[in-house]
Amino acid sequence: DVKVTQSSRYLVKRTGEKVFLECVQDMDHENMFWYRQDPGLGLRLIYFSYDVKMKEKGDIPEGYSVSREKKERFSLILESASTNQTSMYLCASTPSRGRPMNTEAFFGQGTRLTVV
Amino acid sequence: TQLLEQSPQFLSIQEGENLTVYCNSSSVFSSLQWYRQEPGEGPVLLVTVVTGGEVKKLKRLTFQFGDARKDSSLHITAAQPGDTGLYLCAGAQGGGADGLTFGKGTHLIIQP
């Protein structure tokens, strides 16, 4: 069974802390994404990566950075956590470019981050 | 950023009723997907539609892609409590490596 695994289901961090959210996929997918999901705002794209060591900004990259050192792993980093980054974070992956059907995204179970 | 508008935002109906959820945009998408998300979990793909006018059926769920590939609908027949969840539509442009554009979702509650 294909899988996207996020390292934590729940996290509580203090303001100013550096936070790492890890995501691993076992499907050999080229593309990986980080979204945040907030009530009334839906899913918003933070960063994505279409290859190892490559990264692209999404719609709301401010306050975040990412790392993709290996194909299967995509990390989201909150350099200095703030309360407005309290949210549900979702990692997703899709196969390589080319066919429309390859846009199907597989999501992790989500990490609910609370910054206090 | 391309926008996808979903309606209604919330829907609560009785078991056995039919319902339709809409997903509309002014942009053309190469494909459109519907996901279902349960509380505390990530979204799970239900269907992908690619061709304008395409209709796909998944048991009691019927998905339609508009002729112009700008809109889609999800129709559920004889809704059951197990259909309860957040339904998300998502549009892709190109090969998908640039990420999907998601609607804000429809919160569906089916009461027994």
mmCIF file of C-alpha atoms in Angstrom:
data_model
loop_
_atom_site.group_PDB
_atom_site.id
_atom_site.type_symbol
_atom_site.label_atom_id
_atom_site.label_comp_id
_atom_site.label_asym_id
_atom_site.label_seq_id
_atom_site.Cartn_x
_atom_site.Cartn_y
_atom_site.Cartn_z
ATOM 1 C CA ASP A 1 0.000 0.000 0.000
ATOM 2 C CA VAL A 2 1.431 3.371 -1.026
ATOM 3 C CA LYS A 3 2.269 5.678 1.767
ATOM 4 C CA VAL A 4 3.152 9.206 2.724
ATOM 5 C CA THR A 5 4.233 9.389 6.332
ATOM 6 C CA GLN A 6 4.565 12.502 8.436
ATOM 7 C CA SER A 7 6.781 12.259 11.465
ATOM 8 C CA SER A 8 4.321 13.627 14.027
ATOM 9 C CA ARG A 9 0.541 13.752 14.355
ATOM 10 C CA TYR A 10 0.608 16.469 17.007
ATOM 11 C CA LEU A 11 3.236 19.003 18.006
ATOM 12 C CA VAL A 12 3.271 21.803 20.548
ATOM 13 C CA LYS A 13 6.095 24.325 20.242
ATOM 14 C CA ARG A 14 6.956 27.621 21.827
ATOM 15 C CA THR A 15 7.161 30.928 19.996
ATOM 16 C CA GLY A 16 10.632 31.430 18.542
ATOM 17 C CA GLU A 17 11.534 27.758 18.393
ATOM 18 C CA LYS A 18 12.891 26.206 15.223
ATOM 19 C CA VAL A 19 10.498 23.468 14.120
ATOM 20 C CA PHE A 20 11.118 20.597 11.732
ATOM 21 C CA LEU A 21 8.284 18.692 10.084
ATOM 22 C CA GLU A 22 9.372 15.568 8.259
ATOM 23 C CA CYS A 23 7.660 13.747 5.423
ATOM 24 C CA VAL A 24 8.647 10.493 3.740
ATOM 25 C CA GLN A 25 7.019 8.797 0.731
ATOM 26 C CA ASP A 26 7.654 5.279 -0.497
ATOM 27 C CA MET A 27 6.244 5.619 -4.013
ATOM 28 C CA ASP A 28 9.347 6.964 -5.785
ATOM 29 C CA HIS A 29 7.397 10.125 -6.620
ATOM 30 C CA GLU A 30 9.201 13.044 -8.179
ATOM 31 C CA ASN A 31 7.108 15.831 -6.713
ATOM 32 C CA MET A 32 6.489 16.642 -3.085
ATOM 33 C CA PHE A 33 4.453 19.414 -1.492
ATOM 34 C CA TRP A 34 3.763 21.076 1.809
ATOM 35 C CA TYR A 35 0.343 22.604 2.435
ATOM 36 C CA ARG A 36 -1.231 24.158 5.471
ATOM 37 C CA GLN A 37 -4.949 23.851 6.132
ATOM 38 C CA ASP A 38 -6.890 26.394 8.129
ATOM 39 C CA PRO A 39 -10.639 26.731 8.742
ATOM 40 C CA GLY A 40 -12.226 28.972 6.152
ATOM 41 C CA LEU A 41 -9.029 29.181 4.108
ATOM 42 C CA GLY A 42 -8.706 25.641 2.780
ATOM 43 C CA LEU A 43 -5.391 24.147 1.714
ATOM 44 C CA ARG A 44 -2.675 26.596 0.806
ATOM 45 C CA LEU A 45 0.590 25.636 -0.839
ATOM 46 C CA ILE A 46 3.715 26.597 1.108
ATOM 47 C CA TYR A 47 6.558 25.026 -0.874
ATOM 48 C CA PHE A 48 7.026 22.264 -3.374
ATOM 49 C CA SER A 49 9.877 20.314 -4.897
ATOM 50 C CA TYR A 50 10.072 18.513 -8.222
ATOM 51 C CA ASP A 51 13.513 17.003 -7.737
ATOM 52 C CA VAL A 52 16.177 16.378 -5.142
ATOM 53 C CA LYS A 53 17.710 19.638 -3.916
ATOM 54 C CA MET A 54 15.162 21.627 -5.920
ATOM 55 C CA LYS A 55 12.516 23.768 -4.262
ATOM 56 C CA GLU A 56 9.928 26.257 -5.399
ATOM 57 C CA LYS A 57 7.882 28.735 -3.408
ATOM 58 C CA GLY A 58 4.187 28.190 -3.239
ATOM 59 C CA ASP A 59 1.560 30.757 -2.356
ATOM 60 C CA ILE A 60 2.555 31.392 1.270
ATOM 61 C CA PRO A 61 6.288 30.677 1.761
ATOM 62 C CA GLU A 62 7.007 33.457 4.260
ATOM 63 C CA GLY A 63 8.337 32.136 7.553
ATOM 64 C CA TYR A 64 9.073 28.691 6.127
ATOM 65 C CA SER A 65 11.901 26.904 4.384
ATOM 66 C CA VAL A 66 12.258 23.380 3.029
ATOM 67 C CA SER A 67 14.887 20.757 2.429
ATOM 68 C CA ARG A 68 14.948 17.851 -0.001
ATOM 69 C CA GLU A 69 18.230 16.012 0.298
ATOM 70 C CA LYS A 70 16.770 12.651 -0.772
ATOM 71 C CA LYS A 71 13.999 11.866 -3.234
ATOM 72 C CA GLU A 72 11.785 10.244 -0.639
ATOM 73 C CA ARG A 73 12.091 12.900 2.072
ATOM 74 C CA PHE A 74 10.810 16.483 2.152
ATOM 75 C CA SER A 75 11.213 18.559 5.288
ATOM 76 C CA LEU A 76 9.410 21.743 6.246
ATOM 77 C CA ILE A 77 11.239 24.101 8.575
ATOM 78 C CA LEU A 78 9.750 26.900 10.615
ATOM 79 C CA GLU A 79 12.778 29.067 11.296
ATOM 80 C CA SER A 80 11.226 30.876 14.260
ATOM 81 C CA ALA A 81 7.762 29.603 15.073
ATOM 82 C CA SER A 82 5.015 32.132 15.627
ATOM 83 C CA THR A 83 1.459 31.732 16.881
ATOM 84 C CA ASN A 84 0.037 32.472 13.428
ATOM 85 C CA GLN A 85 1.734 29.310 12.205
ATOM 86 C CA THR A 86 -0.556 27.196 14.357
ATOM 87 C CA SER A 87 -2.218 25.016 11.759
ATOM 88 C CA MET A 88 -2.678 21.590 10.232
ATOM 89 C CA TYR A 89 0.270 20.807 7.951
ATOM 90 C CA LEU A 90 -0.161 18.327 5.143
ATOM 91 C CA CYS A 91 2.545 16.750 3.038
ATOM 92 C CA ALA A 92 1.698 15.309 -0.373
ATOM 93 C CA SER A 93 3.453 13.692 -3.304
ATOM 94 C CA THR A 94 2.633 13.156 -6.973
ATOM 95 C CA PRO A 95 4.352 11.195 -9.722
ATOM 96 C CA SER A 96 6.469 12.850 -12.398
ATOM 97 C CA ARG A 97 5.339 15.474 -14.870
ATOM 98 C CA GLY A 98 3.655 14.592 -18.110
ATOM 99 C CA ARG A 99 0.264 12.992 -17.976
ATOM 100 C CA PRO A 100 -2.773 14.640 -16.401
ATOM 101 C CA MET A 101 -3.454 11.517 -14.361
ATOM 102 C CA ASN A 102 -0.091 11.967 -12.682
ATOM 103 C CA THR A 103 -1.418 14.923 -10.773
ATOM 104 C CA GLU A 104 -3.124 12.616 -8.306
ATOM 105 C CA ALA A 105 -1.834 13.564 -4.903
ATOM 106 C CA PHE A 106 -1.199 11.213 -2.027
ATOM 107 C CA PHE A 107 -1.343 12.888 1.339
ATOM 108 C CA GLY A 108 0.165 12.148 4.694
ATOM 109 C CA GLN A 109 -2.028 12.010 7.769
ATOM 110 C CA GLY A 110 -1.201 15.579 8.715
ATOM 111 C CA THR A 111 0.617 17.252 11.590
ATOM 112 C CA ARG A 112 -1.400 19.485 13.849
ATOM 113 C CA LEU A 113 1.045 22.105 15.084
ATOM 114 C CA THR A 114 0.238 24.417 17.967
ATOM 115 C CA VAL A 115 2.589 27.303 18.690
ATOM 116 C CA VAL A 116 2.172 28.795 22.151
ATOM 117 C CA THR B 1 -3.252 31.879 -8.053
ATOM 118 C CA GLN B 2 -6.220 30.263 -9.765
ATOM 119 C CA LEU B 3 -9.338 30.073 -7.630
ATOM 120 C CA LEU B 4 -11.766 27.233 -7.196
ATOM 121 C CA GLU B 5 -15.047 28.126 -5.552
ATOM 122 C CA GLN B 6 -16.926 25.336 -3.836
ATOM 123 C CA SER B 7 -20.545 25.453 -2.809
ATOM 124 C CA PRO B 8 -22.166 24.954 -0.482
ATOM 125 C CA GLN B 9 -19.617 25.423 2.259
ATOM 126 C CA PHE B 10 -21.697 23.420 4.733
ATOM 127 C CA LEU B 11 -24.454 20.897 4.131
ATOM 128 C CA SER B 12 -26.369 18.824 6.644
ATOM 129 C CA ILE B 13 -29.016 16.436 5.354
ATOM 130 C CA GLN B 14 -30.876 13.321 6.393
ATOM 131 C CA GLU B 15 -29.814 9.836 5.465
ATOM 132 C CA GLY B 16 -31.331 8.766 2.157
ATOM 133 C CA GLU B 17 -31.457 12.219 0.590
ATOM 134 C CA ASN B 18 -29.604 13.229 -2.550
ATOM 135 C CA LEU B 19 -27.159 16.130 -2.766
ATOM 136 C CA THR B 20 -24.911 17.955 -5.186
ATOM 137 C CA VAL B 21 -21.698 19.826 -4.450
ATOM 138 C CA TYR B 22 -20.298 22.311 -6.960
ATOM 139 C CA CYS B 23 -16.794 23.402 -7.842
ATOM 140 C CA ASN B 24 -16.441 26.418 -10.127
ATOM 141 C CA SER B 25 -13.618 28.435 -11.591
ATOM 142 C CA SER B 26 -12.926 31.006 -14.285
ATOM 143 C CA SER B 27 -9.787 29.075 -15.195
ATOM 144 C CA VAL B 28 -9.335 26.023 -17.360
ATOM 145 C CA PHE B 29 -7.788 22.984 -15.735
ATOM 146 C CA SER B 30 -6.082 20.031 -17.384
ATOM 147 C CA SER B 31 -7.645 17.777 -14.786
ATOM 148 C CA LEU B 32 -9.795 18.080 -11.729
ATOM 149 C CA GLN B 33 -9.891 15.852 -8.711
ATOM 150 C CA TRP B 34 -12.196 15.255 -5.806
ATOM 151 C CA TYR B 35 -10.882 14.293 -2.399
ATOM 152 C CA ARG B 36 -12.592 13.313 0.819
ATOM 153 C CA GLN B 37 -11.055 14.172 4.171
ATOM 154 C CA GLU B 38 -12.042 12.875 7.582
ATOM 155 C CA PRO B 39 -11.219 14.776 10.791
ATOM 156 C CA GLY B 40 -7.574 14.472 11.779
ATOM 157 C CA GLU B 41 -6.572 12.767 8.549
ATOM 158 C CA GLY B 42 -5.181 13.778 5.194
ATOM 159 C CA PRO B 43 -7.363 14.013 2.081
ATOM 160 C CA VAL B 44 -7.893 10.826 0.109
ATOM 161 C CA LEU B 45 -8.423 10.893 -3.638
ATOM 162 C CA LEU B 46 -11.871 9.835 -4.869
ATOM 163 C CA VAL B 47 -11.647 10.499 -8.596
ATOM 164 C CA THR B 48 -9.822 12.368 -11.343
ATOM 165 C CA VAL B 49 -11.642 13.780 -14.367
ATOM 166 C CA VAL B 50 -9.680 14.837 -17.398
ATOM 167 C CA THR B 51 -11.944 15.264 -20.422
ATOM 168 C CA GLY B 52 -14.505 18.036 -20.778
ATOM 169 C CA GLY B 53 -17.993 16.592 -20.289
ATOM 170 C CA GLU B 54 -16.634 13.473 -18.621
ATOM 171 C CA VAL B 55 -18.843 11.663 -16.124
ATOM 172 C CA LYS B 56 -17.480 9.132 -13.663
ATOM 173 C CA LYS B 57 -19.388 7.022 -11.193
ATOM 174 C CA LEU B 58 -18.121 5.586 -7.955
ATOM 175 C CA LYS B 59 -20.967 3.569 -6.422
ATOM 176 C CA ARG B 60 -23.457 6.236 -5.259
ATOM 177 C CA LEU B 61 -21.158 9.126 -6.201
ATOM 178 C CA THR B 62 -21.315 10.719 -9.654
ATOM 179 C CA PHE B 63 -18.658 13.190 -10.746
ATOM 180 C CA GLN B 64 -18.954 15.442 -13.761
ATOM 181 C CA PHE B 65 -16.384 17.686 -15.442
ATOM 182 C CA GLY B 66 -17.774 20.679 -17.290
ATOM 183 C CA ASP B 67 -17.480 20.868 -21.045
ATOM 184 C CA ALA B 68 -15.096 23.823 -20.796
ATOM 185 C CA ARG B 69 -13.062 22.115 -18.035
ATOM 186 C CA LYS B 70 -13.694 25.020 -15.659
ATOM 187 C CA ASP B 71 -16.172 23.418 -13.295
ATOM 188 C CA SER B 72 -17.202 20.139 -11.772
ATOM 189 C CA SER B 73 -19.927 18.644 -9.653
ATOM 190 C CA LEU B 74 -20.248 15.777 -7.223
ATOM 191 C CA HIS B 75 -23.652 14.185 -6.807
ATOM 192 C CA ILE B 76 -24.384 11.708 -4.034
ATOM 193 C CA THR B 77 -27.462 9.524 -4.263
ATOM 194 C CA ALA B 78 -29.132 8.160 -1.141
ATOM 195 C CA ALA B 79 -26.549 9.652 1.214
ATOM 196 C CA GLN B 80 -25.411 7.567 4.169
ATOM 197 C CA PRO B 81 -23.797 8.592 7.477
ATOM 198 C CA GLY B 82 -20.513 7.130 6.199
ATOM 199 C CA ASP B 83 -20.465 9.833 3.529
ATOM 200 C CA THR B 84 -19.905 12.454 6.218
ATOM 201 C CA GLY B 85 -16.677 14.380 5.699
ATOM 202 C CA LEU B 86 -14.974 17.303 4.029
ATOM 203 C CA TYR B 87 -15.104 17.129 0.240
ATOM 204 C CA LEU B 88 -12.403 19.012 -1.621
ATOM 205 C CA CYS B 89 -12.068 19.705 -5.298
ATOM 206 C CA ALA B 90 -8.624 20.384 -6.723
ATOM 207 C CA GLY B 91 -7.545 21.529 -10.148
ATOM 208 C CA ALA B 92 -4.286 20.885 -11.922
ATOM 209 C CA GLN B 93 -2.716 22.842 -14.716
ATOM 210 C CA GLY B 94 -0.036 21.147 -16.737
ATOM 211 C CA GLY B 95 1.714 18.087 -15.408
ATOM 212 C CA GLY B 96 0.980 18.670 -11.772
ATOM 213 C CA ALA B 97 4.476 19.420 -10.564
ATOM 214 C CA ASP B 98 3.400 22.941 -9.683
ATOM 215 C CA GLY B 99 0.866 21.746 -7.174
ATOM 216 C CA LEU B 100 -2.878 21.565 -7.120
ATOM 217 C CA THR B 101 -5.257 24.443 -6.538
ATOM 218 C CA PHE B 102 -7.785 23.446 -3.901
ATOM 219 C CA GLY B 103 -11.255 24.699 -3.196
ATOM 220 C CA LYS B 104 -12.060 25.492 0.432
ATOM 221 C CA GLY B 105 -14.165 22.401 0.723
ATOM 222 C CA THR B 106 -17.712 21.370 1.519
ATOM 223 C CA HIS B 107 -18.398 20.080 5.003
ATOM 224 C CA LEU B 108 -21.021 17.371 4.604
ATOM 225 C CA ILE B 109 -22.935 15.851 7.503
ATOM 226 C CA ILE B 110 -25.358 13.022 6.924
ATOM 227 C CA GLN B 111 -27.664 12.548 9.877
ATOM 228 C CA PRO B 112 -29.062 9.067 10.586
#
